XYZ file of C-alpha atoms in Angstrom:
623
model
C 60.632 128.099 -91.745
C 62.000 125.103 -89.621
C 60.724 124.487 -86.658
C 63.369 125.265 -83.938
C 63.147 129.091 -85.568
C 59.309 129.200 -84.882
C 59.610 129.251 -81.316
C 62.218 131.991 -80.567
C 60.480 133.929 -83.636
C 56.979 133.872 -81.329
C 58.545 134.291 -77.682
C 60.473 137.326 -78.582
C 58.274 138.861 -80.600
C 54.798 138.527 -79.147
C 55.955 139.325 -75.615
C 55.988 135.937 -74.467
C 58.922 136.440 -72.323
C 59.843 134.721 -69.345
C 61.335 137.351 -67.401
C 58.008 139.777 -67.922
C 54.863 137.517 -68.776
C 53.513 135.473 -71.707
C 52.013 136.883 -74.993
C 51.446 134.309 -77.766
C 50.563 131.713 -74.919
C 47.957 134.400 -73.572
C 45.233 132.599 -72.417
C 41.868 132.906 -73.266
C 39.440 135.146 -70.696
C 37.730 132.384 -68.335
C 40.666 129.501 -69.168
C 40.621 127.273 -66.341
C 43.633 127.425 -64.032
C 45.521 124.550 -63.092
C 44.774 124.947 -59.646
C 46.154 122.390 -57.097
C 43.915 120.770 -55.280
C 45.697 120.834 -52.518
C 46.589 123.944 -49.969
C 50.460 124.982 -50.309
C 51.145 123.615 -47.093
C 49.759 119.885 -48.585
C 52.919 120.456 -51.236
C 55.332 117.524 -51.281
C 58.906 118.307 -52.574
C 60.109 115.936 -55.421
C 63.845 115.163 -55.180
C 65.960 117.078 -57.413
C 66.514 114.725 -60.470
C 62.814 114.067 -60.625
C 61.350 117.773 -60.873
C 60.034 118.402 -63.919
C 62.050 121.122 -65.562
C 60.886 124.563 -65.745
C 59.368 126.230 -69.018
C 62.935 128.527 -69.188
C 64.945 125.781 -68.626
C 63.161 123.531 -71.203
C 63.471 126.702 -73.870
C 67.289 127.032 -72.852
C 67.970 123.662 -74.000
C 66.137 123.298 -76.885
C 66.125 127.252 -78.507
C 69.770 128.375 -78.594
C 69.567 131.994 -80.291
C 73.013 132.223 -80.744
C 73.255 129.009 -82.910
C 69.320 129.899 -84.430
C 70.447 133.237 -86.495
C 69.244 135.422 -83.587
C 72.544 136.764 -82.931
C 71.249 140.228 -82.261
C 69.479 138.412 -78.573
C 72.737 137.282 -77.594
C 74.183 140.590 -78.126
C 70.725 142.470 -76.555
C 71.403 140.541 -73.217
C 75.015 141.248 -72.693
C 74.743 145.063 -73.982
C 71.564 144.767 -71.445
C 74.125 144.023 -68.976
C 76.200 146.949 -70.088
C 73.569 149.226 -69.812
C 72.438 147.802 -66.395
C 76.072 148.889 -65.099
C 75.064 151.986 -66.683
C 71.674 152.639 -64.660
C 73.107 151.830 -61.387
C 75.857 154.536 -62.295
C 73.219 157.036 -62.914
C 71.247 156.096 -59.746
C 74.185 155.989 -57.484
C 77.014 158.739 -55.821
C 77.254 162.214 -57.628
C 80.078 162.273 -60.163
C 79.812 158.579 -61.131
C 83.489 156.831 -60.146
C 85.476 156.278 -63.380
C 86.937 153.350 -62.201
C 82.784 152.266 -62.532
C 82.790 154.076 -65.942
C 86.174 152.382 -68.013
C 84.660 148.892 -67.996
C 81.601 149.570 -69.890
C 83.413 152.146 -72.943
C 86.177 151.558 -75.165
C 88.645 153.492 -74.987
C 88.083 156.077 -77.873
C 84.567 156.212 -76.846
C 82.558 159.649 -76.985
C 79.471 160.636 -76.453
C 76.911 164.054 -77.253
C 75.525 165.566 -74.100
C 73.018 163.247 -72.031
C 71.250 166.634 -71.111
C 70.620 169.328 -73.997
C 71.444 172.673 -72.883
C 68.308 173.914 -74.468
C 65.089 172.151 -74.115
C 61.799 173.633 -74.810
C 59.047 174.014 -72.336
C 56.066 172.482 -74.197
C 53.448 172.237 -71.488
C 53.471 174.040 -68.216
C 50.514 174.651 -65.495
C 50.679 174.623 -61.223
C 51.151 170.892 -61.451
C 53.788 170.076 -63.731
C 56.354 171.495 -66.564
C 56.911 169.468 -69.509
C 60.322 170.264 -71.892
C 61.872 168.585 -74.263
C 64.062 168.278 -77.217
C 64.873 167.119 -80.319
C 67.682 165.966 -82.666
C 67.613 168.818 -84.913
C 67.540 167.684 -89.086
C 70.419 166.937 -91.104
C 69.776 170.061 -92.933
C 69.540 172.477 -89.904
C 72.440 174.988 -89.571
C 72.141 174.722 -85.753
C 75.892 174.246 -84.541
C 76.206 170.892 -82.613
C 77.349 170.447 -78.948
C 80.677 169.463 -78.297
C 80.979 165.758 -78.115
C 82.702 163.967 -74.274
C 85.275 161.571 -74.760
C 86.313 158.711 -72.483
C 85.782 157.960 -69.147
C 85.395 161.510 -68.141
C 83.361 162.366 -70.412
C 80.614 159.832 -69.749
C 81.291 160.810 -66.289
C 80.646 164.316 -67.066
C 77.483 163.552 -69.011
C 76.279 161.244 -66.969
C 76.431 164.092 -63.854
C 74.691 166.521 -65.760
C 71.993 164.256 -66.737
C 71.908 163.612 -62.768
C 70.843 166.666 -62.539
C 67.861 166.698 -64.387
C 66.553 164.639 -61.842
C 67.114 166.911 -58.978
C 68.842 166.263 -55.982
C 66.542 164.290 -53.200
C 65.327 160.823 -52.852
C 66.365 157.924 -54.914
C 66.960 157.392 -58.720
C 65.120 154.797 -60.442
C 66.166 153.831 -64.084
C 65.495 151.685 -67.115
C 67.021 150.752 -70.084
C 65.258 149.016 -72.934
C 67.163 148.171 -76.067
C 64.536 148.429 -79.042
C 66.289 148.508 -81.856
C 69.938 145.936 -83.112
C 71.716 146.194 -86.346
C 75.027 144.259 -86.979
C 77.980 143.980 -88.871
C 81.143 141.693 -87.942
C 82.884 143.726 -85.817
C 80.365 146.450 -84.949
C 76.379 146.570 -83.778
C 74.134 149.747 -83.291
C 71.312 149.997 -80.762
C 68.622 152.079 -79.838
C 68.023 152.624 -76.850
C 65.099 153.600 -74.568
C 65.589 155.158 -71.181
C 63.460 155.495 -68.809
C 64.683 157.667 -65.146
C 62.706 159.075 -62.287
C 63.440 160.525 -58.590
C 60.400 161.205 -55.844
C 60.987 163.623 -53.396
C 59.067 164.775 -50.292
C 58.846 168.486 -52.693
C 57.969 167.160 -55.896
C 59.196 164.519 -58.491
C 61.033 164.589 -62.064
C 61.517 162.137 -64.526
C 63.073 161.146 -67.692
C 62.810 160.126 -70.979
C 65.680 159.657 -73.501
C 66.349 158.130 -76.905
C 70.127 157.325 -77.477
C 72.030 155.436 -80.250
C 74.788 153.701 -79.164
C 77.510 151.894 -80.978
C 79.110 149.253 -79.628
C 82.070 146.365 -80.581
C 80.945 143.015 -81.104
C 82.594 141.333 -77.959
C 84.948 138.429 -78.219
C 84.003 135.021 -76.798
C 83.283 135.833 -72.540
C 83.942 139.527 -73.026
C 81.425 142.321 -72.867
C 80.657 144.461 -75.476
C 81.955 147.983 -74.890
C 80.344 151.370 -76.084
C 82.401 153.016 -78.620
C 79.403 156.096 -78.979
C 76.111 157.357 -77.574
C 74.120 159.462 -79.433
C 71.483 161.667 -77.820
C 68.302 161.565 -80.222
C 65.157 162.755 -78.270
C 65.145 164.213 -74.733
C 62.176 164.990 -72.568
C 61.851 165.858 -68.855
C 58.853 166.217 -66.684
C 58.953 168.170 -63.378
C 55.862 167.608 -60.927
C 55.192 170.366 -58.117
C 54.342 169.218 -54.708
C 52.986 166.204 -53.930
C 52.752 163.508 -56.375
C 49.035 164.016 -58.482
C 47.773 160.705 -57.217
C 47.717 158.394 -54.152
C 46.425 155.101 -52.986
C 43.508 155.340 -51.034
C 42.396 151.872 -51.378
C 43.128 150.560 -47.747
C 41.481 153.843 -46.257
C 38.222 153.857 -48.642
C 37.953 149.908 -48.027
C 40.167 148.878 -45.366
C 37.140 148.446 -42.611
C 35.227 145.878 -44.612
C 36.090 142.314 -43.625
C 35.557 141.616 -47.168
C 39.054 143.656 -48.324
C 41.372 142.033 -45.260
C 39.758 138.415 -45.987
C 38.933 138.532 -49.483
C 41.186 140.774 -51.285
C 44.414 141.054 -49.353
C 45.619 137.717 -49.136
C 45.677 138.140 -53.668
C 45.132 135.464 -56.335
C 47.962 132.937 -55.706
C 46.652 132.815 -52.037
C 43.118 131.572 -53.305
C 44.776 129.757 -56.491
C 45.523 126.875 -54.050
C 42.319 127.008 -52.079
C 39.662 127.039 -54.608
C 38.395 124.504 -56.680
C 39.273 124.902 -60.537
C 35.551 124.285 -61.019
C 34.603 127.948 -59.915
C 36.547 128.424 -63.092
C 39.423 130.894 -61.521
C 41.956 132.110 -63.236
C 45.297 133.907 -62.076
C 45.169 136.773 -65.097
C 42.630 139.063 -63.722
C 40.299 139.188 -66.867
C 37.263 140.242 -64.571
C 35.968 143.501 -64.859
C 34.347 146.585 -62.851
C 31.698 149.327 -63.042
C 31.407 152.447 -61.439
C 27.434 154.144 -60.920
C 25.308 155.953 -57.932
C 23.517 152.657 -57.608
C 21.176 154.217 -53.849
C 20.222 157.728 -55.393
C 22.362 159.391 -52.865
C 24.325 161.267 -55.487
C 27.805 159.481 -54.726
C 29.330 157.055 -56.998
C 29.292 153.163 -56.054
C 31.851 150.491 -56.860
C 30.680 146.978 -58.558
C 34.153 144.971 -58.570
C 33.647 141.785 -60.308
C 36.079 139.078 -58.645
C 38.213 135.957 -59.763
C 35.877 133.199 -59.924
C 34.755 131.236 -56.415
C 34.991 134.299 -54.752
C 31.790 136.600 -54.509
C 31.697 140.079 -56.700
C 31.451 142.905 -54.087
C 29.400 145.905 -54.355
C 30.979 148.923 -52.582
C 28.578 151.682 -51.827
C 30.162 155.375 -51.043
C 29.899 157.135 -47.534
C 29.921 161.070 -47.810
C 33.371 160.582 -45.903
C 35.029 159.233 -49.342
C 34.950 155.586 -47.569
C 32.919 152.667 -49.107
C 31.047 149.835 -47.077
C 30.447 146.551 -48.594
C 26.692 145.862 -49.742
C 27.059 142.750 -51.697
C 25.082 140.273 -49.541
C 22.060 143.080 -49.364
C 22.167 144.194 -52.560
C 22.183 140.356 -53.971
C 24.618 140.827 -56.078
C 27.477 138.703 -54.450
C 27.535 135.964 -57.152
C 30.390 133.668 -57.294
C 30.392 133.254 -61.184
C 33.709 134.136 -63.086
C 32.667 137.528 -64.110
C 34.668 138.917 -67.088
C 32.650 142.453 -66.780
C 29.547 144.137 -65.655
C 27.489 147.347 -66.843
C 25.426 149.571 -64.529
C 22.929 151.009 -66.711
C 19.219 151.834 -66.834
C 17.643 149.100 -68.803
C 14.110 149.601 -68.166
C 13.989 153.279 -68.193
C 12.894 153.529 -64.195
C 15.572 156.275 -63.528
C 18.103 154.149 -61.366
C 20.952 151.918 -62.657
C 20.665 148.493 -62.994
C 23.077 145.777 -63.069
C 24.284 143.612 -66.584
C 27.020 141.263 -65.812
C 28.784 138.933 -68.451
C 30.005 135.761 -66.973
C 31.860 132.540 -68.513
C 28.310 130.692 -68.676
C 25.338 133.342 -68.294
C 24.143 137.279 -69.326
C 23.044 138.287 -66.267
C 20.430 141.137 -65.858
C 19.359 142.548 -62.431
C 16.674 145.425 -61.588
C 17.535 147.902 -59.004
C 14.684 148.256 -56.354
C 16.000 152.205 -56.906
C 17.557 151.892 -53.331
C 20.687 149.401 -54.134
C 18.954 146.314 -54.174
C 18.668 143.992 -56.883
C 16.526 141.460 -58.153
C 17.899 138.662 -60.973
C 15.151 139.267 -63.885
C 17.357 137.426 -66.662
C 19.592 134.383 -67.130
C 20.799 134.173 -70.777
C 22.509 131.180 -71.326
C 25.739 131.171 -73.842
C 25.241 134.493 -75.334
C 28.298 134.282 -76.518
C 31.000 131.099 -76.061
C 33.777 133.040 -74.025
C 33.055 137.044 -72.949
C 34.940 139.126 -72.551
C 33.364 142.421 -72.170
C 30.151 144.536 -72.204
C 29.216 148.045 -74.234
C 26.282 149.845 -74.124
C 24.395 152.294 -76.364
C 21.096 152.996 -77.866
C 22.388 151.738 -81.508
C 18.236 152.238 -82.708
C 17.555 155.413 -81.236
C 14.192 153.497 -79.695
C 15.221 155.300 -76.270
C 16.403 151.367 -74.875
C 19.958 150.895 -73.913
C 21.732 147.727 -76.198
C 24.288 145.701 -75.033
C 26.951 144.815 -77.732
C 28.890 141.350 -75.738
C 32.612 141.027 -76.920
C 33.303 136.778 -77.178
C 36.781 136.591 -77.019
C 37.712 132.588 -77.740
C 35.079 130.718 -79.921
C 36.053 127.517 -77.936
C 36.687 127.814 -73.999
C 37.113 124.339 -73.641
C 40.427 124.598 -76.469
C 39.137 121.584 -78.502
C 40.421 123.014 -81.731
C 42.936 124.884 -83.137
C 45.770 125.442 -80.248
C 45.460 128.888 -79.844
C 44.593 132.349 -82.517
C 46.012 130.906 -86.203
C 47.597 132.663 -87.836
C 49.391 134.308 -84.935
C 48.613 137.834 -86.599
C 45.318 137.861 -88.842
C 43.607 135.050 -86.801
C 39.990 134.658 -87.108
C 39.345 131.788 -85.505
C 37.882 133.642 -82.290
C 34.601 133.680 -80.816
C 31.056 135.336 -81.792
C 30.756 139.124 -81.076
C 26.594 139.428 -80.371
C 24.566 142.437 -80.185
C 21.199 142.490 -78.001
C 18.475 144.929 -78.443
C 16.450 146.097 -75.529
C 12.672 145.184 -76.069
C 11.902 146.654 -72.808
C 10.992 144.673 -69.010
C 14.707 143.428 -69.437
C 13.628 141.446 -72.748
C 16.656 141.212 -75.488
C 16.808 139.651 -78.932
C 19.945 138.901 -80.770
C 20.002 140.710 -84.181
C 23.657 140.704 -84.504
C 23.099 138.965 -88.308
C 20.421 140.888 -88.962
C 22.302 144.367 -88.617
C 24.982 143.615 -90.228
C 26.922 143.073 -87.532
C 27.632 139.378 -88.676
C 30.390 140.822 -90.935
C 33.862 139.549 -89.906
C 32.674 138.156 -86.092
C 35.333 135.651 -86.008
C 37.810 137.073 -84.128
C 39.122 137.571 -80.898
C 37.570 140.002 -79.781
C 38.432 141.884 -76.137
C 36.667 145.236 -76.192
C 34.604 147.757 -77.613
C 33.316 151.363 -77.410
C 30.291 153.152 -79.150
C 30.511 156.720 -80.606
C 29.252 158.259 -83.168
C 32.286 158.555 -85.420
C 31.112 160.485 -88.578
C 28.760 162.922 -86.406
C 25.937 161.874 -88.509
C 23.793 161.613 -84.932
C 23.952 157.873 -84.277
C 26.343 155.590 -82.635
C 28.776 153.561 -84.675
C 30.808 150.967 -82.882
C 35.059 149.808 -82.710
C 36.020 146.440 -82.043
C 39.345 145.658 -80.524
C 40.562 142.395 -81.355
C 43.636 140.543 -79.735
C 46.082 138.696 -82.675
C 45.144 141.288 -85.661
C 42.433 143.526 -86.959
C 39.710 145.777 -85.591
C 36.228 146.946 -87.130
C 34.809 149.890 -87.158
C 31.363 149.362 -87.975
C 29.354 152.455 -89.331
C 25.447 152.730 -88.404
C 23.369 153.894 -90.912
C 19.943 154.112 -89.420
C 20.472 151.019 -87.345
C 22.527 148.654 -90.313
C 25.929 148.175 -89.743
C 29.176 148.283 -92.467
C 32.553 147.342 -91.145
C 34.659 150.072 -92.893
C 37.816 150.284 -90.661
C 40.601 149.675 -93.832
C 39.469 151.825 -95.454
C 38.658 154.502 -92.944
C 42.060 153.790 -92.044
C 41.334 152.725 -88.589
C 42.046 148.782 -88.468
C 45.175 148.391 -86.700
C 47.090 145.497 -86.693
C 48.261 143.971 -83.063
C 47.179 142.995 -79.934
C 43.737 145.016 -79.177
C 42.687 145.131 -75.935
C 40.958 148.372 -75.127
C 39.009 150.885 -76.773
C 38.616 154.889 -76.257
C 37.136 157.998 -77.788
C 37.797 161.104 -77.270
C 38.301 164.562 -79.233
C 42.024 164.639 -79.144
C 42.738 167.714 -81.151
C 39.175 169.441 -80.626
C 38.072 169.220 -83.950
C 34.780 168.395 -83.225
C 35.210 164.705 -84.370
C 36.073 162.292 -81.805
C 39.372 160.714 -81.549
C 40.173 156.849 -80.944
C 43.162 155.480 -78.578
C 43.506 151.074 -79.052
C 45.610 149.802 -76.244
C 47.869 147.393 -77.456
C 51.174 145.551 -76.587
C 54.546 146.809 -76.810
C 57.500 144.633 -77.240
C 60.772 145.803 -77.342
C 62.000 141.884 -78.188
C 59.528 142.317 -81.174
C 61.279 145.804 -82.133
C 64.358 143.602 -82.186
C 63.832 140.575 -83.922
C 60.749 141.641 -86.462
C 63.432 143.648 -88.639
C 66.467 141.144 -88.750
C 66.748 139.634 -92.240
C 66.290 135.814 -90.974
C 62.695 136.927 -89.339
C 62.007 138.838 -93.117
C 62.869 135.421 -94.772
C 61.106 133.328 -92.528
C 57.649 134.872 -92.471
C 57.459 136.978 -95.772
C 54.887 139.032 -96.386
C 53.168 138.751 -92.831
C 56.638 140.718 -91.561
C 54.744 143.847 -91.477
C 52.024 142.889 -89.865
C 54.299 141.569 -87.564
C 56.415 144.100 -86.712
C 53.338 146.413 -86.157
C 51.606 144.687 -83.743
C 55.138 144.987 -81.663
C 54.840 148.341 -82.224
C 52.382 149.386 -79.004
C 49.178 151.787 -78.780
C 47.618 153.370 -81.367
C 46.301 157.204 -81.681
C 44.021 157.564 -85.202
C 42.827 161.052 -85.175
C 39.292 161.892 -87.198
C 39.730 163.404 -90.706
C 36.392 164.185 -90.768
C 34.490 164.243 -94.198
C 36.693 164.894 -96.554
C 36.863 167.265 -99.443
C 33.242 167.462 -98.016
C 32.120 164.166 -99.329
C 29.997 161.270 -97.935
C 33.144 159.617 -96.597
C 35.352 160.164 -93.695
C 38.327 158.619 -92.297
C 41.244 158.372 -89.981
C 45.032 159.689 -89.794
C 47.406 157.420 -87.843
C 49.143 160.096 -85.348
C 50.549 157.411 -83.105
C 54.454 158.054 -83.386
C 54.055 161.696 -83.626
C 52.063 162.006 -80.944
C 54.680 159.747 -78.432
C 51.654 157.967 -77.370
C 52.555 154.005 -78.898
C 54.765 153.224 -75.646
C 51.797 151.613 -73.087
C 53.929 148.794 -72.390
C 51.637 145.767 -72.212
C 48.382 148.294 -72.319
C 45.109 146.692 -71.182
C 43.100 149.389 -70.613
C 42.708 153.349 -71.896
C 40.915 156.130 -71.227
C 40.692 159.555 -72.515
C 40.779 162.396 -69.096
C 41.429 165.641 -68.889
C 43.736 165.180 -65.450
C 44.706 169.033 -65.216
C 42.030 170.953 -66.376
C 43.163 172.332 -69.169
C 40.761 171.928 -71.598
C 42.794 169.283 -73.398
C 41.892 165.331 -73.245
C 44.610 163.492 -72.285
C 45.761 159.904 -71.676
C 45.420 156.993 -69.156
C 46.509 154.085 -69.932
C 46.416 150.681 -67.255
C 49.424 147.826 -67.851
C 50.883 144.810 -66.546
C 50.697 141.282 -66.401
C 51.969 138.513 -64.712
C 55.565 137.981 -64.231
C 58.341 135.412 -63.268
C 61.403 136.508 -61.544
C 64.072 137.221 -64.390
C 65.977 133.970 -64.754
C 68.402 135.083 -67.790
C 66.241 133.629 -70.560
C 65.297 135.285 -73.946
């Protein structure tokens, strides 16, 4: 591989794109910012030939996909252009203007209904109906709809799938093209979209799988559909009110603490704190949730960017919370990737366990909400990232189990995970067992739980996996494999290939849950999804260029994973897991940081929450 390919090859496929965040350059949790030490206002403007150039600009210049064999981004961003058109179309007047509609077909375009007549209702309660459809098999004798042709017939199709999104408020859509093959004079897509409408009665939205065909343009022309082909369909109607709503300013609006503190948001305070405190713009801090006063309602601990204090919230009976912090003593400024509140010393209340970038801290509650520091352990691990805790002994002590992400905070190795997808090169996963009077003793080695600690490691959740009555632990790890470690009476054995449970991507959160209701619980990884990755991971030049890690590749652009228990099988000594992902629609989190099984309408079934995001530039046109 040359080097001018391994650049594009990275950006596009790891997410590392300018218009919607960074991926392969994902920073470490606790990498220092480079904070100015100056306020904004202290800024002084360089003239124009002497700015240093911007990151896209630089990339522009030196990574041209069309003359690096990525022809397939060229033609994603002017087909994303196309499809753009397209969106606003859907979102605007009611039927779309086929003067709007000839630019963006050919002229012997056509085009299967956008809406199928019959859809299936496949989940249906007071809150919300669920239908959907599918592209039926090649073999099925089911007669197919008539196919629209030109102008009007997008027009046509493009009304009725207007009204699958009722009549009231305004249309939002999005198109994401995850899929390019070519040929010289033709290139196929898929296509993802993605349409919703809130109204003051309820809200619907959309999502569709198309194909589309489209002709390679000439030099400065746009490509033009020549087919769209409907091949999954589902549509989601929600009665009433939307199911949630933002409550933070009411619950937390009256504390000084959320107008000074958290209002003005992270690039305020990037420019006003020192890059000492160790604060960082991503938002790897963490929170925990506990009745921390015995009064029976649950209290917030919100760990914040560090230089500013952590906040503890405590719960009114009016559903409002009043900041504690200060009392309490738990308003420490450290960079605090997350915090536990747990009983450690078996007193009945919950006590606090926070990880940050230089200590373990451990604080006893009074049993009234107010804490006293009985433990400072220094460098537990080199870079946390996250906390877990479980009685892994059965000893009737809570263990902590502290997720190091980054085996070197300070960066004075390797630049970054290596190799991109398999790296282990991370930090030191540890596991502490509770002695008792907030005494712990590393026996990660000793357990067992030495076995393949090298990675970087961002979360994990206990469970007992193979109902055998103790808790067995999964370990998400960004840049390539988990573990699944099995306890057997308190020794660990990582056995995630071949429980068929080790994933290959970006892992960044962990949940269980009984999916199906088996009895055997159920694991969710949150990943990243990259539709850029989709695209370039199956073109022949990315196949050539990284060999036999292509695979690995292309699955960690893949998204979230679902593994549902087996159970023992054939009634053996062995269990394992079935990868359900794709059937179950569930790998689309977008960038997925955080999941968590819930069951949101009562229904006896778990289902799925899953938190995204990350930080993004405006979209300047670049890969």
């Amino acid at each position: 591989m040359t080097l001018r390919r391994w650049p594009v090859q990275i950006l596009l496929l790891t997410g590392v794109l300018l218009a919607g965040g960074a991926g392969a350059g994902k920073p470490h949790p606790g990498a220092e910012s480079p904070v100015a030490s100056a306020t904004r206002s202290e800024t002084v403007a360089l003239p124009a030939r002497e700015r240093p150039a911007t990151l896209a600009q630089t990339l522009s210049e030196r990574f041209d996909a069309s003359r690096d064999r990525w022809d397939t981004e060229v033609l994603n961003v002017t087909a994303g252009k196309q499809l753009k058109a397209l969106g606003a179309l859907l979102a605007g007047g009611r039927p779309p203007a086929l003067a709007k509609v000839s630019p963006l077909i050919a002229p012997d375009f056509t085009c299967s209904p956008l809406r199928p007549a019959r859809l299936t209702t496949v989940s249906e309660s007071d809150l919300f109906e669920v239908r959907r459809w599918q592209a039926p098999p090649e073999t099925s004798r089911e007669p197919a709809a008539a196919p629209h042709h030109g102008a009007a017939g997008l027009a046509q199709a493009l009304r009725v799938l207007q009204d699958g999104l009722g009549g009231e408020g305004d249309v939002h859509t999005k198109f994401k093209i995850v899929r390019i093959e070519s040929s010289e004079s033709v290139f196929t897509t898929r296509i993802r979209l993605e349409a919703s409408r809130l109204s003051a009665t309820g809200s619907r939205q959309l999502v569709a799988g198309w194909r589309g065909r489209w002709q390679v343009p000439r030099a400065g022309e746009p490509p033009r559909l020549l087919s769209i082909e409907l091949e999954s369909y589902e549509e989601v109607s929600v009665r009433g009110r939307p199911l949630f709503a933002d409550v933070t300013a009411s619950a937390l609006g009256h504390n000084d603490a959320y107008r000074t503190q958290v209002l003005p948001g992270i690039d305020h305070w990037l420019g006003r704190v020192s890059r000492i405190a160790g604060m960082s713009l991503f938002g790897h801090h963490g929170l925990a949730v506990a009745d921390v006063n015995g009064d029976g309602l649950e209290d917030l601990y919100a760990c914040e960017a560090g230089g500013l204090p952590n906040r503890l919230y405590l719960q009114n009976p009016d559903g409002t919370a009043t900041d504690a912090s200060a009392a309490a003593g738990v308003d420490w400024l450290e960079w605090t990737p997350s915090a536990l509140l747990i009983d450690l010393d078996n007193d009945g209340d919950q006590d606090l366990a926070a990880a940050t970038r230089r200590w373990l801290l451990l604080a006893e509650n009074d049993g009234g909400g107010r804490f006293a520091l009985k433990r400072r352990l220094s460098r537990v691990v080199a870079s946390p990232a996250s906390l877990a805790a479980a009685d892994y002994d059965g000893d009737g002590n809570l263990d902590l189990y502290v997720c190091g992400y980054d085996g070197d905070p300070e960066n004075r190795g390797l630049p970054g995970p290596f190799p991109y997808h398999d790296a282990e090169n991370g930090g030191r996963n540890a596991l502490l067992r509770n002695m008792g009077d907030f005494e712990l003793e590393d026996v990660t080695d000793r357990v067992g739980l030495g076995q393949n600690n090298t990675r970087f490691s961002f979360a994990a959740a206990w469970e007992d996996a193979d109902n055998d009555g103790d808790m067995d632990l999964y370990v998400a790890n960004d840049f390539g494999r988990n573990n699944l470690y099995l306890n057997d009476r308190g020794r660990f054995t990582d056995v995630a290939p071949a429980a068929g449970a080790e994933d290959v991507a970006s892992g960044m959160s962990v949940a269980w849950g009984d999916a199906d209701r088996d009895g055997w619980m159920d694991l969710y990884v949150g990943n990243m999804f990259s539709s850029a990755g989709g695209r370039v991971a199956y073109q022949r030049a990315f196949s050539e260029s990284t060999g036999s890690a292509a695979a690995d590749l292309r699955r960690m652009a893949r998204g979230n994973s679902l593994f549902l228990n087996a159970g023992s099988r054939a009634g053996g000594n062995t269990f394992g897991f079935r990868d359900a992902s794709e059937v179950a629609g569930v790998t689309m989190g977008r960038w997925a940081w955080s999941s968590k099984f819930a069951d949101l309408d009562n229904d006896g079934w778990q289902d799925l929450v899953v938190a995204n995001g990350y930080v993004s530039n405006e979209d300047s046109g670049d890969l």
